[in-house]
PDB file of C-alpha atoms in Angstrom:
ATOM      1  CA  UNK D  25      84.699  96.924 100.916  1.00 71.00           C
ATOM      2  CA  UNK D  26      83.925  99.458  98.266  1.00 71.00           C
ATOM      3  CA  UNK D  27      87.168  98.505  96.419  1.00 71.00           C
ATOM      4  CA  UNK D  28      86.234  94.788  96.474  1.00 71.00           C
ATOM      5  CA  UNK D  29      83.978  93.769  93.524  1.00 68.00           C
ATOM      6  CA  UNK D  30      84.380  90.028  93.754  1.00 68.00           C
ATOM      7  CA  UNK D  31      81.050  89.588  95.319  1.00 71.00           C
ATOM      8  CA  UNK D  32      79.205  91.294  92.428  1.00 74.00           C
ATOM      9  CA  UNK D  33      77.454  89.481  89.648  1.00 74.00           C
ATOM     10  CA  UNK D  34      79.837  88.821  86.787  1.00 72.00           C
ATOM     11  CA  UNK D  35      82.972  89.452  88.831  1.00 73.00           C
ATOM     12  CA  UNK D  36      85.534  86.854  90.001  1.00 71.00           C
ATOM     13  CA  UNK D  37      85.019  86.015  93.705  1.00 72.00           C
ATOM     14  CA  UNK D  38      88.100  86.789  95.770  1.00 69.00           C
ATOM     15  CA  UNK D  39      89.791  89.005  93.145  1.00 72.00           C
ATOM     16  CA  UNK D  40      90.863  92.512  93.821  1.00 67.00           C
ATOM     17  CA  UNK D  41      92.586  95.038  91.620  1.00 69.00           C
ATOM     18  CA  UNK D  42      96.343  94.970  92.091  1.00 69.00           C
ATOM     19  CA  UNK D  43      97.112  91.374  92.891  1.00 74.00           C
ATOM     20  CA  UNK D  44      95.753  88.060  93.940  1.00 77.00           C
ATOM     21  CA  UNK D  45      97.579  88.255  97.246  1.00 83.00           C
ATOM     22  CA  UNK D  46      95.710  91.400  98.233  1.00 86.00           C
ATOM     23  CA  UNK D  47      92.495  89.447  98.068  1.00 88.00           C
ATOM     24  CA  UNK D  48      93.916  86.804 100.404  1.00 91.00           C
ATOM     25  CA  UNK D  49      95.132  89.489 102.739  1.00 92.00           C
ATOM     26  CA  UNK D  50      91.664  91.119 102.580  1.00 92.00           C
ATOM     27  CA  UNK D  51      89.992  87.884 103.529  1.00 94.00           C
ATOM     28  CA  UNK D  52      92.358  87.577 106.486  1.00 97.00           C
ATOM     29  CA  UNK D  53      91.518  91.096 107.651  1.00 96.00           C
ATOM     30  CA  UNK D  54      87.785  90.448 107.229  1.00 97.00           C
ATOM     31  CA  UNK D  55      88.033  87.279 109.233  1.00 98.00           C
ATOM     32  CA  UNK D  56      89.766  89.151 111.951  1.00 99.00           C
ATOM     33  CA  UNK D  57      87.151  91.976 111.695  1.00 98.00           C
ATOM     34  CA  UNK D  58      84.378  89.401 112.211  1.00 98.00           C
ATOM     35  CA  UNK D  59      86.223  87.969 115.252  1.00 99.00           C
ATOM     36  CA  UNK D  60      86.753  91.261 116.970  1.00 98.00           C
ATOM     37  CA  UNK D  61      83.390  92.907 116.163  1.00 98.00           C
ATOM     38  CA  UNK D  62      80.957  90.081 115.704  1.00 98.00           C
ATOM     39  CA  UNK D  63      79.778  91.796 112.497  1.00 98.00           C
ATOM     40  CA  UNK D  64      78.760  89.085 109.978  1.00 98.00           C
ATOM     41  CA  UNK D  65      77.883  91.394 107.115  1.00 95.00           C
ATOM     42  CA  UNK D  66      81.121  90.500 105.155  1.00 95.00           C
ATOM     43  CA  UNK D  67      81.018  86.789 105.928  1.00 97.00           C
ATOM     44  CA  UNK D  68      79.189  85.795 102.691  1.00 94.00           C
ATOM     45  CA  UNK D  69      81.863  87.519 100.587  1.00 93.00           C
ATOM     46  CA  UNK D  70      84.607  85.857 102.683  1.00 96.00           C
ATOM     47  CA  UNK D  71      83.014  82.436 102.329  1.00 96.00           C
ATOM     48  CA  UNK D  72      82.546  82.790  98.607  1.00 92.00           C
ATOM     49  CA  UNK D  73      86.155  83.843  98.023  1.00 91.00           C
ATOM     50  CA  UNK D  74      87.712  81.370 100.367  1.00 94.00           C
ATOM     51  CA  UNK D  75      85.766  78.548  98.721  1.00 93.00           C
ATOM     52  CA  UNK D  76      86.308  79.729  95.128  1.00 89.00           C
ATOM     53  CA  UNK D  77      90.088  79.832  95.449  1.00 88.00           C
ATOM     54  CA  UNK D  78      90.684  76.778  97.655  1.00 90.00           C
ATOM     55  CA  UNK D  79      91.793  74.819  94.616  1.00 89.00           C
ATOM     56  CA  UNK D  80      91.405  71.293  93.475  1.00 90.00           C
ATOM     57  CA  UNK D  81      93.847  69.939  96.208  1.00 92.00           C
ATOM     58  CA  UNK D  82      92.563  72.196  98.968  1.00 94.00           C
ATOM     59  CA  UNK D  83      95.804  74.204  98.980  1.00 89.00           C
ATOM     60  CA  UNK D  84      94.825  77.506  97.382  1.00 87.00           C
ATOM     61  CA  UNK D  85      96.949  76.565  94.334  1.00 83.00           C
ATOM     62  CA  UNK D  86      93.867  76.992  92.129  1.00 78.00           C
ATOM     63  CA  UNK D  87      93.811  76.355  88.421  1.00 74.00           C
ATOM     64  CA  UNK D  88      92.386  79.823  88.110  1.00 70.00           C
ATOM     65  CA  UNK D  89      95.719  81.352  89.221  1.00 67.00           C
ATOM     66  CA  UNK D  90      98.280  78.549  89.068  1.00 65.00           C
ATOM     67  CA  UNK D  91     100.380  80.192  86.352  1.00 65.00           C
ATOM     68  CA  UNK D  92     100.507  83.506  88.042  1.00 70.00           C
ATOM     69  CA  UNK D  93     101.032  82.533  91.731  1.00 77.00           C
ATOM     70  CA  UNK D  94     104.197  83.402  93.454  1.00 71.00           C
ATOM     71  CA  UNK D  95     105.032  81.916  96.887  1.00 73.00           C
ATOM     72  CA  UNK D  96     104.455  85.114  98.777  1.00 78.00           C
ATOM     73  CA  UNK D  97     101.058  85.567  97.130  1.00 80.00           C
ATOM     74  CA  UNK D  98     100.154  81.939  97.870  1.00 82.00           C
ATOM     75  CA  UNK D  99     100.904  82.232 101.497  1.00 89.00           C
ATOM     76  CA  UNK D 100      98.440  85.165 101.931  1.00 91.00           C
ATOM     77  CA  UNK D 101      95.586  82.747 101.383  1.00 93.00           C
ATOM     78  CA  UNK D 102      97.159  80.260 103.723  1.00 94.00           C
ATOM     79  CA  UNK D 103      97.317  82.927 106.355  1.00 96.00           C
ATOM     80  CA  UNK D 104      93.647  83.776 105.877  1.00 97.00           C
ATOM     81  CA  UNK D 105      92.787  79.979 106.314  1.00 97.00           C
ATOM     82  CA  UNK D 106      94.996  79.767 109.381  1.00 98.00           C
ATOM     83  CA  UNK D 107      93.367  82.835 110.904  1.00 98.00           C
ATOM     84  CA  UNK D 108      89.968  81.318 110.249  1.00 98.00           C
ATOM     85  CA  UNK D 109      91.010  78.179 112.015  1.00 98.00           C
ATOM     86  CA  UNK D 110      92.575  80.069 114.943  1.00 98.00           C
ATOM     87  CA  UNK D 111      89.569  82.305 115.628  1.00 98.00           C
ATOM     88  CA  UNK D 112      87.004  79.538 114.947  1.00 98.00           C
ATOM     89  CA  UNK D 113      85.503  81.359 111.939  1.00 98.00           C
ATOM     90  CA  UNK D 114      82.252  79.523 110.940  1.00 98.00           C
ATOM     91  CA  UNK D 115      83.019  76.582 108.576  1.00 95.00           C
ATOM     92  CA  UNK D 116      81.526  76.339 105.151  1.00 92.00           C
ATOM     93  CA  UNK D 117      79.226  73.378 105.126  1.00 91.00           C
ATOM     94  CA  UNK D 118      80.538  70.415 103.127  1.00 93.00           C
ATOM     95  CA  UNK D 119      83.963  72.013 102.715  1.00 94.00           C
ATOM     96  CA  UNK D 120      87.272  71.176 104.330  1.00 96.00           C
ATOM     97  CA  UNK D 121      88.108  72.630 107.724  1.00 97.00           C
ATOM     98  CA  UNK D 122      90.076  75.865 107.691  1.00 97.00           C
ATOM     99  CA  UNK D 123      93.020  74.042 109.355  1.00 97.00           C
ATOM    100  CA  UNK D 124      92.945  71.519 106.492  1.00 97.00           C
ATOM    101  CA  UNK D 125      93.209  74.320 103.939  1.00 97.00           C
ATOM    102  CA  UNK D 126      96.040  75.986 105.810  1.00 96.00           C
ATOM    103  CA  UNK D 127      97.897  72.749 106.041  1.00 96.00           C
ATOM    104  CA  UNK D 128      97.322  72.253 102.295  1.00 95.00           C
ATOM    105  CA  UNK D 129      99.167  75.542 101.610  1.00 90.00           C
ATOM    106  CA  UNK D 130     101.981  74.465 103.893  1.00 91.00           C
ATOM    107  CA  UNK D 131     102.404  71.127 102.136  1.00 91.00           C
ATOM    108  CA  UNK D 132     102.221  72.800  98.718  1.00 86.00           C
ATOM    109  CA  UNK D 133     104.895  75.253  99.614  1.00 82.00           C
ATOM    110  CA  UNK D 134     107.256  72.860 101.410  1.00 82.00           C
ATOM    111  CA  UNK D 135     107.174  70.679  98.292  1.00 78.00           C
ATOM    112  CA  UNK D 136     108.777  73.583  96.464  1.00 77.00           C
ATOM    113  CA  UNK D 137     111.608  74.084  99.018  1.00 77.00           C
ATOM    114  CA  UNK D 138     114.900  74.315  97.314  1.00 72.00           C
ATOM    115  CA  UNK D 139     118.441  73.998  98.607  1.00 74.00           C
ATOM    116  CA  UNK D 140     120.188  75.299  95.436  1.00 75.00           C
ATOM    117  CA  UNK D 141     121.030  78.746  96.851  1.00 67.00           C
ATOM    118  CA  UNK D 142     121.055  80.741 100.028  1.00 70.00           C
ATOM    119  CA  UNK D 143     121.231  77.565 102.189  1.00 78.00           C
ATOM    120  CA  UNK D 144     117.648  76.670 101.198  1.00 72.00           C
ATOM    121  CA  UNK D 145     114.274  78.393 100.860  1.00 71.00           C
ATOM    122  CA  UNK D 146     111.438  79.221  98.559  1.00 71.00           C
ATOM    123  CA  UNK D 147     112.054  81.031  95.308  1.00 68.00           C
ATOM    124  CA  UNK D 148     109.795  84.014  94.527  1.00 67.00           C
ATOM    125  CA  UNK D 149     107.991  82.115  91.804  1.00 67.00           C
ATOM    126  CA  UNK D 150     105.970  79.085  92.637  1.00 63.00           C
ATOM    127  CA  UNK D 151     106.714  77.452  89.354  1.00 64.00           C
ATOM    128  CA  UNK D 152     110.185  77.036  87.871  1.00 60.00           C
ATOM    129  CA  UNK D 153     109.666  79.290  84.861  1.00 56.00           C
ATOM    130  CA  UNK D 154     108.475  82.292  86.911  1.00 58.00           C
ATOM    131  CA  UNK D 155     110.965  85.068  87.427  1.00 61.00           C
ATOM    132  CA  UNK D 156     110.532  88.225  89.498  1.00 55.00           C
ATOM    133  CA  UNK D 157     111.245  91.375  87.609  1.00 49.00           C
TER     134      UNK D 157
END
């Protein structure tokens, strides 16, 4: 957790150096860590990040990152929500269930499914103008 500064005053919750997806992957790992060890010391940081990035439509397609999100990055947050649902991670009061958030990511991504090439699939970029370099 020494590399994660998102839980410090003035920093962006759920943001790590090197990519938005890494933060989603970290939250997934910390949820699994809680499940296997029972250690709740990281739960406040997980709760803060998972809530902060859940987005206006509960799909982790947040206004904060919408123009930078690629589909593979987006799914990292969906995996974290799905893991939370599967291991019965404590819910955040007054927030949607973890399964609802994971389902939101699924519906958000499936709406971008394209059949234009490769017999169908998701492009790298979540938005049409995004291109991978």
